[in-house]
Amino acid sequence: MSADEPPGFHPSLRNPTLPRIGLMMGDMTGIGPEICAKLLASGRLDDVARIVVVGDSRVLDLGCRDAGVERPRVEFMDLGNIDPGAIPRGDISPESGRPTGETLQHMTRMALAGEIDAICFAPLNKAALHRGGWKYPDEHQMFAAFTQHEGFFGEMNVIPQFSTFRVTSHVSLRKALDMVTPQRIESAVRLAHATLRANGIGQPRIGVAALNPHCGENGLFGDEEIRIIRPTVDALREQGIGCSGPVSSDVIFLKAMKGEFDGVVMMYHDQGQIATKLLGFNKGVTVTAGLKAVYTTPAHGTAFDIVGQGKADPSALEQAVRIAARLASSGRALLSPVGP
Amino acid sequence: MSADEPPGFHPSLRNPTLPRIGLMMGDMTGIGPEICAKLLASGRLDDVARIVVVGDSRVLDLGCRDAGVERPRVEFMDLGNIDPGAIPRGDISPESGRPTGETLQHMTRMALAGEIDAICFAPLNKAALHRGGWKYPDEHQMFAAFTQHEGFFGEMNVIPQFSTFRVTSHVSLRKALDMVTPQRIESAVRLAHATLRANGIGQPRIGVAALNPHCGENGLFGDEEIRIIRPTVDALREQGIGCSGPVSSDVIFLKAMKGEFDGVVMMYHDQGQIATKLLGFNKGVTVTAGLKAVYTTPAHGTAFDIVGQGKADPSALEQAVRIAARLASSGRALLSPVGP
């Protein structure tokens, strides 16, 4: 907390029933600081969450200068771990990646200790994290390690129309085929069900993708639909989970866009990513779902080409905070994604 | 040829240098007859092709009534093989599927004999064809059988922005993985190169998709990119074919939409179909590429829900005729897709 704030007027005390969301400013070489400054200065989150920014206070000052806003009145936990004057912006920097990971690790400890209810972070740079010593295939696996998670968890991609989940992710397509098992499909559908409920959808309608072209054409083009996917979906539906499928993967996104599904569960990485990139998911929100702490982030990147110009759009970050607040409020549903 | 046409004024004699395109009215239970009638009556093809409609003359009369147009002056080869009064419309009918296949087989003989330069057909119903006795996995394989084709051929999907081609198609994903070989990739890229040139693009720029997520992430998620795809693409480029890749399949369509590629070669069915269905390829054109006869068709279906209402849009059919005319004019390039 900044020393110069009169405690009685501190923004975090405005409404103690609001969830307390830790906001991390992303990799400081990117647009994170300026979109955080712009969003905080807008006051648009005042009724959504009690925000505590975690990081280096000088980085928020930098963001305010970039965004052309006065420094907003916000609770700040100053780790003093990044000197923005020492690191060039608009480029990958291990010197920025290292403390970026440290800040996220610190915030995870805060979340696990109950000091914050969820974590929202502005865009990271994966290569900078990696070069800075955080040797994980992606940030989701880093968060799983931070929370000592065992078992199924996964990336959830959110746009206003629907959300996506994956049975397999960053593995070869050949390995993904071997990982399409009843157990993983069940875990992914249950995670989708629990997370969509936590995000405010009472009775989620979940579409489960097929693996083979034309849904296998009744076994002519592969039998995973018959042997594995359909029995698993049927069994889950009998247990009260609103899922259907398998649905041909070249049709499922058209159906979801028409409003037939709240969530889509894909079998492999590109099955989802081809569609989501075309559908503008880069304006959406990415959630790490199924861990003991809630993590959300805008789906777009650090946008090195426009850093410091004050024109970066904070709206996806705003959605990320809103979703973090909703998931935090319904945390219990998220933490036990096992029942209907 | 209708008996009541004065030969000197017959439309097919207007410009003998135009390609002679056989037009098949599709499955008569669908919107084929009415979009053919509407398109022919519009006169929009008069400078594009000499059209000869092949089928049953009563079906064109039906289409004219549906479309609310007078019967256009057009060369007609009346096979007298479908009585539209005997077959209910708006539903799958083996009685329609059987003569639909016969008409296409007849037109193939005409094309191979040089009596027509290419075949364009209005939407078929695959289930009706199948139940009518034409037991092929899809119409492309039926055409391959009609032309006694051996070797590589494939479906090409065309929208104004770019066209797509596939290394594998209607097989299980597991089998598709085994079929991603240097030979098939080379065949698909050469076919794309030749067909795009035949369709009017002098120096086609072809993007070749990766197989694994993130292009295999330098071998971390599968090595087909390193072992198979990149060496094949590099070798073809050295031979003068303008191809590049592998490109991550969740990025390649964004690049193509931005104008970076004229053609995209995908490794498996859904990799392409997920994208093309979202990008409105149902308004585009499908070509069977690589056979001794040229076949084109609108990508949309028989639209049973609006049959007979005269509101079906003939614009994709018009594009299909235009592409047939271009491919017919450059037939030689299409028939020998082996050189740069």
XYZ file of C-alpha atoms in Angstrom:
680
model
C 0.000 0.000 0.000
C 1.414 3.405 -0.884
C 2.285 5.380 2.196
C 0.640 8.596 0.994
C -2.903 7.193 0.751
C -5.250 8.125 3.623
C -6.454 4.673 4.687
C -10.089 5.652 5.075
C -10.348 6.586 1.433
C -8.391 3.772 -0.004
C -10.093 2.305 -3.090
C -9.724 -1.222 -1.794
C -12.005 -0.317 1.089
C -14.806 0.902 -1.136
C -16.789 -2.315 -1.161
C -15.420 -5.143 0.953
C -17.773 -7.673 -0.641
C -16.075 -7.332 -4.027
C -13.472 -9.954 -4.877
C -9.874 -8.901 -4.408
C -8.024 -9.324 -7.701
C -4.265 -9.192 -8.053
C -3.302 -7.363 -11.238
C 0.117 -8.034 -12.750
C 1.292 -5.536 -15.381
C 2.653 -8.147 -17.794
C 6.042 -8.012 -19.414
C 7.108 -4.368 -19.081
C 8.723 -4.427 -22.523
C 5.216 -4.658 -24.009
C 1.932 -2.759 -23.795
C 1.007 -4.216 -20.391
C 1.894 -1.188 -18.247
C 0.018 1.305 -20.417
C -3.170 -0.764 -20.734
C -3.151 -1.353 -16.960
C -2.757 2.389 -16.342
C -5.489 3.247 -18.826
C -7.893 0.678 -17.390
C -7.265 1.614 -13.756
C -7.609 5.326 -14.525
C -10.936 4.735 -16.273
C -12.617 3.650 -13.045
C -14.474 0.980 -15.001
C -13.531 -1.724 -12.496
C -14.626 0.158 -9.372
C -17.818 -1.890 -9.081
C -16.225 -5.118 -10.283
C -13.284 -5.832 -8.015
C -10.931 -4.518 -5.391
C -7.704 -4.365 -7.384
C -4.259 -4.733 -5.919
C -1.496 -4.147 -8.417
C 1.583 -6.272 -7.775
C 4.937 -5.456 -9.331
C 7.262 -2.478 -9.477
C 5.702 0.905 -8.831
C 8.014 2.553 -11.383
C 6.472 0.373 -14.089
C 3.023 1.731 -13.320
C 4.444 5.257 -13.550
C 5.848 4.344 -16.943
C 2.449 2.995 -18.033
C 0.748 6.206 -16.895
C 3.168 8.313 -18.912
C 2.629 6.123 -21.975
C -1.141 6.191 -21.596
C -1.212 9.926 -20.818
C -3.166 9.454 -17.582
C -2.601 10.548 -14.013
C -1.516 7.787 -11.685
C -4.763 6.192 -10.474
C -5.571 5.730 -6.794
C -5.030 2.002 -6.418
C -3.605 -0.351 -3.865
C -0.062 -1.269 -4.887
C 2.202 -4.016 -3.621
C 5.615 -2.788 -4.650
C 8.106 -5.611 -5.118
C 10.723 -3.167 -6.404
C 12.042 -5.831 -8.745
C 12.096 -4.069 -12.134
C 13.845 -0.825 -13.026
C 12.157 0.182 -16.261
C 14.925 2.639 -17.060
C 17.393 -0.249 -17.355
C 15.476 -2.378 -19.862
C 14.783 -1.434 -23.497
C 11.161 -1.803 -24.513
C 9.626 -3.299 -27.657
C 11.918 -6.306 -27.627
C 12.408 -9.655 -25.905
C 14.393 -9.230 -22.696
C 15.514 -11.960 -20.271
C 16.069 -9.169 -17.711
C 12.355 -8.462 -17.894
C 11.315 -12.115 -18.186
C 12.997 -13.158 -14.952
C 11.210 -10.717 -12.596
C 7.970 -11.142 -14.566
C 7.975 -14.811 -13.529
C 8.988 -13.880 -9.980
C 6.042 -11.508 -9.659
C 3.633 -14.193 -10.874
C 5.132 -16.688 -8.426
C 4.731 -14.173 -5.616
C 1.115 -13.553 -6.587
C 0.449 -17.285 -6.649
C 1.635 -17.493 -3.023
C -0.710 -14.597 -2.199
C -3.614 -16.386 -3.903
C -2.939 -19.698 -2.179
C -2.735 -17.869 1.150
C -6.091 -16.193 0.505
C -4.642 -12.674 0.307
C -6.075 -12.249 -3.182
C -8.992 -14.126 -4.752
C -7.665 -14.366 -8.311
C -4.789 -13.289 -10.541
C -5.140 -11.298 -13.743
C -2.043 -10.508 -15.772
C -1.365 -8.256 -18.755
C 0.415 -9.866 -21.739
C 3.582 -11.843 -21.075
C 6.314 -12.621 -23.549
C 6.846 -16.398 -23.507
C 10.329 -16.220 -25.023
C 11.428 -13.634 -22.438
C 10.082 -15.789 -19.614
C 11.937 -18.788 -21.008
C 15.205 -16.916 -21.473
C 14.746 -15.420 -18.025
C 14.960 -18.888 -16.527
C 11.331 -20.017 -16.391
C 11.719 -23.172 -18.473
C 8.123 -24.235 -18.996
C 6.425 -25.110 -22.327
C 3.816 -22.429 -21.599
C 2.626 -20.259 -18.727
C -0.197 -22.663 -17.864
C 2.327 -25.367 -17.019
C 4.328 -22.813 -15.044
C 1.221 -22.003 -13.005
C 0.555 -25.728 -12.492
C 4.073 -26.032 -11.091
C 3.609 -22.929 -8.901
C 0.442 -24.441 -7.426
C 1.926 -27.968 -7.225
C -1.005 -29.199 -9.257
C -1.450 -32.833 -10.163
C -4.089 -34.096 -12.540
C -6.033 -32.486 -15.362
C -6.120 -28.739 -15.962
C -6.209 -26.675 -19.103
C -6.452 -23.527 -21.128
C -9.888 -21.998 -21.636
C -10.369 -19.421 -24.386
C -13.269 -17.032 -23.989
C -15.074 -14.768 -26.447
C -18.523 -13.333 -25.804
C -20.216 -16.024 -27.932
C -18.623 -19.110 -26.369
C -15.540 -20.658 -24.718
C -13.223 -23.435 -25.807
C -11.420 -26.214 -23.906
C -8.967 -28.894 -25.065
C -8.513 -32.601 -24.350
C -4.872 -32.353 -25.499
C -2.689 -29.338 -26.199
C 1.048 -28.867 -26.750
C 1.978 -32.336 -27.974
C 2.526 -33.796 -31.447
C -0.615 -34.708 -33.363
C 0.463 -38.352 -33.236
C 0.759 -38.248 -29.457
C -2.519 -36.347 -29.176
C -4.276 -39.245 -30.911
C -3.010 -41.613 -28.220
C -4.140 -39.209 -25.486
C -7.768 -39.070 -26.660
C -9.016 -41.357 -23.885
C -12.331 -41.579 -22.015
C -10.542 -40.303 -18.895
C -9.141 -37.152 -20.513
C -12.382 -36.400 -22.364
C -14.323 -36.738 -19.121
C -11.855 -34.469 -17.323
C -12.052 -31.834 -20.040
C -15.856 -31.858 -20.185
C -16.151 -31.695 -16.381
C -13.644 -28.835 -16.307
C -15.636 -27.020 -19.005
C -18.869 -27.584 -17.100
C -17.472 -26.343 -13.780
C -15.663 -23.347 -15.263
C -18.604 -22.200 -17.373
C -20.828 -22.429 -14.293
C -18.293 -20.462 -12.285
C -18.289 -17.873 -15.074
C -22.033 -17.390 -14.640
C -23.764 -19.900 -16.934
C -26.220 -21.923 -14.865
C -26.742 -24.861 -17.215
C -23.865 -24.880 -19.677
C -24.433 -26.485 -23.082
C -21.180 -28.134 -24.133
C -20.391 -29.440 -27.622
C -17.715 -32.131 -27.862
C -15.770 -32.297 -31.119
C -15.161 -35.408 -33.181
C -11.608 -36.505 -33.962
C -11.950 -37.744 -37.539
C -13.345 -36.054 -40.673
C -17.152 -36.114 -40.960
C -17.327 -37.484 -37.410
C -15.717 -40.698 -38.716
C -18.598 -41.269 -41.190
C -20.015 -44.124 -39.077
C -16.659 -45.790 -38.622
C -15.530 -45.503 -42.240
C -12.846 -42.896 -41.426
C -11.754 -44.014 -37.933
C -13.654 -45.411 -34.967
C -12.645 -43.174 -32.040
C -16.060 -41.503 -32.237
C -17.816 -44.863 -31.793
C -15.415 -46.471 -29.305
C -14.383 -43.520 -27.175
C -16.063 -40.156 -27.644
C -19.762 -40.986 -27.942
C -19.901 -43.424 -24.964
C -18.062 -40.910 -22.777
C -20.366 -38.034 -23.767
C -23.460 -40.203 -23.287
C -22.320 -41.299 -19.829
C -21.635 -37.713 -18.747
C -25.022 -36.555 -20.022
C -26.714 -39.279 -17.993
C -24.943 -37.816 -14.967
C -26.568 -34.461 -15.654
C -23.834 -32.630 -17.565
C -25.311 -30.827 -20.552
C -22.992 -32.113 -23.230
C -23.536 -33.456 -26.718
C -21.403 -34.906 -29.446
C -19.265 -35.931 -31.091
C -19.864 -33.080 -33.562
C -17.757 -32.777 -36.751
C -15.029 -30.280 -36.056
C -15.775 -28.324 -39.241
C -19.357 -27.812 -38.040
C -19.034 -27.386 -34.263
C -17.795 -23.781 -34.431
C -20.582 -22.758 -36.801
C -23.067 -24.199 -34.303
C -21.363 -22.451 -31.402
C -21.413 -19.136 -33.282
C -25.166 -19.607 -33.827
C -25.593 -19.942 -30.059
C -26.043 -23.705 -29.751
C -23.123 -24.173 -27.342
C -21.671 -22.209 -24.425
C -18.524 -24.305 -24.537
C -16.711 -26.394 -27.115
C -14.334 -29.218 -26.111
C -11.750 -29.970 -28.779
C -9.635 -33.088 -29.114
C -6.365 -31.449 -30.232
C -4.649 -28.067 -30.340
C -5.096 -26.956 -33.941
C -8.684 -28.188 -34.128
C -9.478 -25.326 -31.814
C -6.800 -22.807 -32.666
C -7.543 -22.691 -36.411
C -11.082 -21.646 -35.575
C -10.427 -19.391 -32.631
C -7.786 -17.323 -34.428
C -10.172 -16.780 -37.349
C -13.007 -15.887 -34.965
C -11.083 -13.078 -33.298
C -10.230 -14.841 -30.073
C -7.163 -12.584 -29.888
C -9.646 -9.980 -28.637
C -10.821 -12.473 -26.023
C -9.561 -13.803 -22.704
C -7.444 -16.835 -21.809
C -8.035 -18.607 -18.504
C -5.900 -21.281 -16.863
C -8.694 -23.498 -15.606
C -8.631 -26.234 -13.005
C -5.804 -25.049 -10.723
C -6.034 -24.030 -7.059
C -5.577 -20.407 -8.116
C -7.478 -18.524 -10.831
C -5.394 -16.956 -13.628
C -6.805 -14.847 -16.470
C -5.147 -12.767 -19.176
C -6.087 -11.024 -22.414
C -5.496 -13.349 -25.368
C -3.508 -10.775 -27.313
C 0.236 -10.378 -27.017
C 2.738 -7.738 -25.958
C 2.299 -5.800 -29.250
C 5.906 -4.614 -29.411
C 5.128 -2.602 -32.558
C 2.942 -0.068 -30.712
C 4.586 0.022 -27.264
C 4.675 3.415 -25.578
C 2.335 5.110 -28.023
C -0.639 5.095 -25.670
C -2.933 3.669 -28.298
C -3.111 0.062 -27.050
C -6.691 -0.996 -26.283
C -7.358 -2.117 -22.669
C -10.745 -3.727 -23.371
C -9.554 -7.370 -23.431
C -7.692 -6.730 -20.159
C -10.913 -5.342 -18.699
C -12.748 -8.537 -19.730
C -9.954 -10.587 -18.179
C -10.411 -8.791 -14.826
C -14.187 -9.217 -15.010
C -13.851 -12.958 -15.657
C -11.284 -13.283 -12.845
C -13.762 -11.583 -10.524
C -16.595 -13.900 -11.536
C -14.442 -17.031 -11.225
C -13.130 -15.856 -7.852
C -16.658 -15.335 -6.564
C -17.623 -18.849 -7.648
C -14.288 -20.307 -6.707
C -15.612 -23.419 -5.126
C -17.271 -24.629 -8.328
C -13.971 -24.189 -10.081
C -11.951 -26.042 -7.518
C -14.006 -29.207 -7.566
C -14.871 -29.884 -11.189
C -16.160 -33.343 -10.511
C -19.955 -33.275 -10.094
C -22.711 -32.100 -12.428
C -30.380 -29.538 -79.468
C -34.031 -28.443 -79.336
C -35.760 -28.898 -82.687
C -37.474 -25.510 -82.631
C -34.279 -23.403 -82.608
C -33.301 -21.864 -85.961
C -29.704 -23.145 -86.276
C -28.247 -19.889 -87.531
C -29.212 -18.087 -84.346
C -28.275 -20.726 -81.873
C -26.492 -19.232 -78.843
C -23.715 -21.798 -79.048
C -22.692 -20.306 -82.382
C -22.300 -16.796 -81.054
C -18.590 -16.982 -80.404
C -16.875 -20.188 -81.440
C -13.685 -19.270 -79.592
C -15.388 -19.508 -76.188
C -14.948 -22.782 -74.310
C -17.854 -25.170 -74.549
C -19.043 -25.994 -71.022
C -21.414 -28.807 -70.159
C -23.866 -27.700 -67.470
C -25.568 -30.370 -65.376
C -28.574 -29.211 -63.354
C -27.625 -31.079 -60.180
C -29.974 -33.253 -58.176
C -33.445 -32.179 -59.313
C -34.832 -32.566 -55.780
C -32.751 -29.504 -54.801
C -32.279 -25.938 -55.977
C -30.132 -26.927 -58.965
C -32.769 -26.543 -61.710
C -33.920 -23.102 -60.559
C -30.424 -21.620 -60.169
C -29.480 -22.975 -63.600
C -32.608 -21.424 -65.121
C -31.989 -18.109 -63.380
C -28.327 -17.998 -64.400
C -28.960 -18.963 -68.036
C -31.822 -16.452 -68.334
C -29.602 -13.670 -66.980
C -27.326 -13.791 -70.023
C -24.345 -13.266 -67.726
C -22.449 -16.179 -69.250
C -22.885 -15.136 -72.890
C -19.338 -13.798 -73.096
C -17.870 -16.480 -70.846
C -18.739 -19.821 -72.396
C -20.826 -21.687 -74.914
C -23.118 -23.619 -72.583
C -24.680 -26.949 -73.396
C -27.117 -28.130 -70.756
C -27.170 -31.912 -70.379
C -30.021 -33.716 -68.634
C -33.783 -33.880 -68.955
C -35.463 -30.966 -70.700
C -38.464 -31.186 -68.369
C -36.179 -30.439 -65.417
C -35.099 -27.156 -67.004
C -38.783 -26.290 -67.531
C -39.346 -26.987 -63.834
C -36.414 -24.743 -62.917
C -37.786 -21.946 -65.112
C -41.169 -22.154 -63.401
C -39.507 -22.103 -59.958
C -37.292 -19.192 -60.901
C -40.098 -17.297 -62.630
C -38.134 -16.869 -65.858
C -38.874 -17.694 -69.472
C -37.017 -20.678 -70.811
C -33.657 -19.317 -72.013
C -32.330 -19.938 -75.525
C -29.646 -22.514 -74.791
C -28.274 -25.631 -76.416
C -29.771 -28.641 -74.678
C -28.782 -32.291 -74.850
C -31.928 -34.030 -73.698
C -31.225 -37.424 -72.167
C -34.895 -37.825 -71.241
C -33.872 -39.687 -68.105
C -35.740 -37.865 -65.312
C -39.479 -37.224 -65.077
C -39.698 -34.467 -62.501
C -43.422 -35.107 -62.006
C -42.621 -38.554 -60.583
C -40.123 -37.511 -57.905
C -40.937 -35.468 -54.804
C -38.609 -32.532 -54.256
C -36.933 -31.282 -51.078
C -35.908 -34.759 -49.972
C -33.310 -37.456 -50.656
C -34.419 -39.666 -53.547
C -32.587 -42.701 -54.978
C -34.788 -42.297 -58.080
C -33.178 -38.911 -58.605
C -29.690 -39.999 -57.520
C -29.436 -42.795 -60.074
C -30.007 -40.675 -63.237
C -27.995 -37.811 -61.700
C -24.955 -40.097 -61.718
C -25.806 -41.344 -65.214
C -25.906 -37.802 -66.559
C -22.507 -37.035 -65.041
C -21.097 -40.240 -66.487
C -22.486 -39.316 -69.898
C -20.959 -35.847 -69.663
C -17.614 -37.342 -68.710
C -17.661 -39.358 -71.939
C -18.469 -36.142 -73.824
C -15.545 -34.359 -72.151
C -13.088 -37.178 -72.823
C -14.236 -37.236 -76.459
C -13.645 -33.493 -76.749
C -17.331 -32.660 -77.288
C -17.277 -30.344 -74.287
C -14.262 -28.646 -72.695
C -15.329 -28.874 -69.048
C -18.192 -29.946 -66.786
C -19.985 -27.712 -64.308
C -22.704 -29.200 -62.145
C -25.293 -27.696 -59.809
C -25.464 -29.179 -56.268
C -25.690 -32.943 -55.920
C -27.029 -34.877 -52.965
C -24.337 -37.370 -51.938
C -26.755 -39.641 -50.052
C -29.122 -39.786 -53.040
C -26.241 -40.656 -55.365
C -25.133 -43.379 -52.971
C -28.609 -44.848 -52.564
C -29.087 -44.584 -56.309
C -26.257 -47.068 -56.784
C -23.179 -44.832 -57.129
C -21.171 -46.311 -54.247
C -18.273 -43.890 -53.988
C -17.011 -42.123 -50.825
C -17.505 -38.785 -52.604
C -18.139 -37.439 -56.099
C -14.442 -36.746 -56.680
C -13.673 -40.445 -56.405
C -16.628 -41.179 -58.688
C -15.161 -38.813 -61.278
C -11.752 -40.459 -60.877
C -13.407 -43.802 -61.629
C -15.299 -42.322 -64.614
C -12.020 -41.047 -66.071
C -10.085 -44.219 -65.120
C -7.631 -42.017 -63.259
C -4.606 -43.428 -61.485
C -2.344 -41.374 -59.256
C -2.852 -38.173 -57.257
C -5.852 -35.895 -57.707
C -7.837 -33.843 -55.292
C -10.466 -31.387 -54.220
C -9.703 -27.682 -54.644
C -11.825 -25.145 -52.780
C -11.948 -21.647 -54.202
C -12.996 -18.320 -52.727
C -12.010 -14.973 -54.219
C -9.161 -14.545 -51.715
C -7.435 -17.913 -52.138
C -7.828 -21.641 -52.863
C -7.140 -24.698 -50.744
C -5.759 -28.158 -51.567
C -5.248 -31.263 -49.401
C -2.499 -33.838 -49.003
C -5.033 -36.276 -47.479
C -8.794 -36.155 -47.326
C -11.478 -38.703 -46.407
C -9.456 -41.021 -44.179
C -9.110 -41.321 -40.398
C -6.785 -38.803 -38.773
C -4.516 -41.685 -37.739
C -4.262 -42.897 -41.338
C -3.782 -39.330 -42.579
C -0.669 -39.065 -40.382
C 0.819 -42.099 -42.126
C -0.039 -40.619 -45.538
C 1.855 -37.352 -44.956
C 4.805 -38.367 -47.163
C 7.197 -36.369 -49.356
C 5.547 -37.928 -52.421
C 1.998 -36.881 -51.523
C 3.081 -33.401 -50.418
C 4.954 -32.923 -53.685
C 1.929 -34.127 -55.671
C -0.425 -31.789 -53.810
C 1.852 -28.756 -54.205
C 2.410 -29.461 -57.913
C -1.331 -29.894 -58.409
C -1.956 -26.593 -56.605
C 0.679 -24.863 -58.727
C -0.698 -26.179 -62.019
C -4.346 -25.578 -61.162
C -3.789 -22.058 -59.867
C -1.877 -21.256 -63.059
C -4.683 -22.735 -65.145
C -7.104 -20.562 -63.176
C -5.222 -17.452 -64.240
C -2.502 -16.844 -61.638
C 0.846 -16.566 -63.410
C 3.177 -17.115 -60.469
C 1.143 -18.740 -57.692
C 2.296 -18.240 -54.097
C 1.525 -21.436 -52.190
C 1.612 -21.834 -48.412
C 2.122 -25.349 -47.078
C 0.641 -26.106 -43.656
C 2.466 -27.728 -40.771
C 1.110 -30.929 -39.235
C 1.807 -30.362 -35.530
C 0.856 -27.494 -33.195
C 3.133 -24.438 -33.429
C 4.804 -26.013 -36.460
C 6.207 -28.692 -34.115
C 8.033 -26.064 -32.010
C 11.420 -27.075 -33.465
C 10.801 -30.764 -32.972
C 9.420 -30.525 -29.447
C 5.868 -31.437 -30.566
C 6.581 -33.840 -33.445
C 9.243 -33.930 -36.139
C 7.278 -34.300 -39.408
C 7.959 -30.622 -40.140
C 11.721 -31.192 -39.898
C 11.908 -34.649 -41.493
C 9.245 -34.429 -44.191
C 7.534 -31.120 -44.883
C 10.353 -28.573 -44.895
C 12.762 -30.615 -47.085
C 9.976 -31.273 -49.591
C 8.938 -27.612 -49.749
C 12.560 -26.481 -50.059
C 13.218 -28.919 -52.901
C 10.121 -27.793 -54.801
C 11.052 -24.148 -54.362
C 14.497 -24.843 -55.809
C 12.711 -26.262 -58.830
C 10.904 -22.951 -59.320
C 7.579 -23.587 -57.608
C 6.602 -20.617 -55.454
C 5.872 -22.445 -52.238
C 6.791 -21.787 -48.623
C 6.285 -23.535 -45.331
C 5.612 -25.336 -43.168
C 3.370 -22.635 -41.677
C 1.439 -23.261 -38.430
C -2.081 -24.237 -39.406
C -3.618 -21.714 -37.003
C -1.704 -18.920 -38.782
C -1.716 -19.967 -42.439
C -5.321 -18.932 -43.076
C -4.800 -15.524 -41.486
C -1.836 -15.023 -43.830
C -3.854 -16.203 -46.823
C -6.700 -13.830 -45.936
C -4.160 -10.984 -45.816
C -3.139 -11.852 -49.373
C 0.159 -13.634 -48.706
C -0.879 -16.850 -50.481
C -2.901 -17.709 -53.584
C -3.137 -21.314 -52.466
C -2.912 -23.210 -49.197
C -1.952 -26.897 -49.062
C -3.253 -28.645 -45.958
C -2.104 -31.936 -44.509
C -5.503 -33.325 -43.438
C -9.214 -32.782 -44.017
C -10.322 -30.858 -40.943
C -7.235 -28.636 -40.926
C -8.703 -27.056 -44.009
C -12.418 -27.569 -43.516
C -12.577 -25.901 -40.079
C -11.179 -22.745 -41.647
C -12.962 -22.830 -44.978
C -16.399 -23.307 -43.445
C -15.815 -20.327 -41.153
C -14.491 -18.237 -44.061
C -17.649 -18.666 -46.128
C -16.333 -21.208 -48.600
C -19.933 -22.427 -48.948
C -20.332 -19.388 -51.184
C -17.283 -20.542 -53.137
C -16.552 -23.170 -55.737
C -15.288 -26.749 -55.491
C -13.085 -28.146 -58.260
C -12.009 -31.747 -58.799
C -8.436 -31.077 -59.828
C -5.949 -33.329 -61.549
C -8.258 -35.544 -63.647
C -8.439 -35.787 -67.437
C -11.753 -33.893 -67.331
C -12.464 -30.615 -65.519
C -15.318 -30.641 -62.968
C -16.524 -27.602 -61.019
C -19.529 -27.065 -58.744
C -20.775 -24.471 -56.266
C -19.668 -25.428 -52.754
C -23.144 -25.054 -51.291
C -25.648 -27.904 -51.140
C -29.101 -28.717 -52.484
C -30.795 -26.404 -49.931
C -33.900 -28.571 -49.570
C -35.438 -26.013 -47.224
C -35.922 -23.392 -49.958
C -36.509 -25.580 -53.038
C -39.045 -24.265 -55.534
C -39.309 -20.815 -53.980
C -37.240 -19.103 -56.659
C -35.087 -17.366 -54.081
C -31.947 -19.513 -54.351
C -28.883 -17.481 -55.320
C -27.123 -18.530 -58.561
C -23.932 -16.541 -57.939
C -21.764 -19.460 -56.756
C -22.935 -21.466 -59.775
C -21.942 -18.559 -61.997
C -18.458 -18.570 -60.448
C -18.273 -22.324 -60.965
C -18.992 -21.886 -64.703
C -16.444 -19.071 -64.947
C -13.744 -21.214 -63.300
C -14.645 -24.180 -65.526
C -14.240 -21.917 -68.553
C -10.833 -20.676 -67.374
C -9.578 -24.169 -66.520
C -10.854 -25.474 -69.875
C -8.995 -22.741 -71.737
C -5.780 -23.621 -69.910
C -6.466 -27.331 -69.955
C -2.966 -28.352 -70.807
C -1.493 -26.843 -67.644
C -4.018 -28.782 -65.604
C -3.356 -32.080 -67.305
C 0.358 -32.114 -66.696
C 0.887 -30.833 -63.155
C 4.530 -31.849 -63.080
C 6.706 -28.871 -64.029
C 7.091 -25.393 -62.529
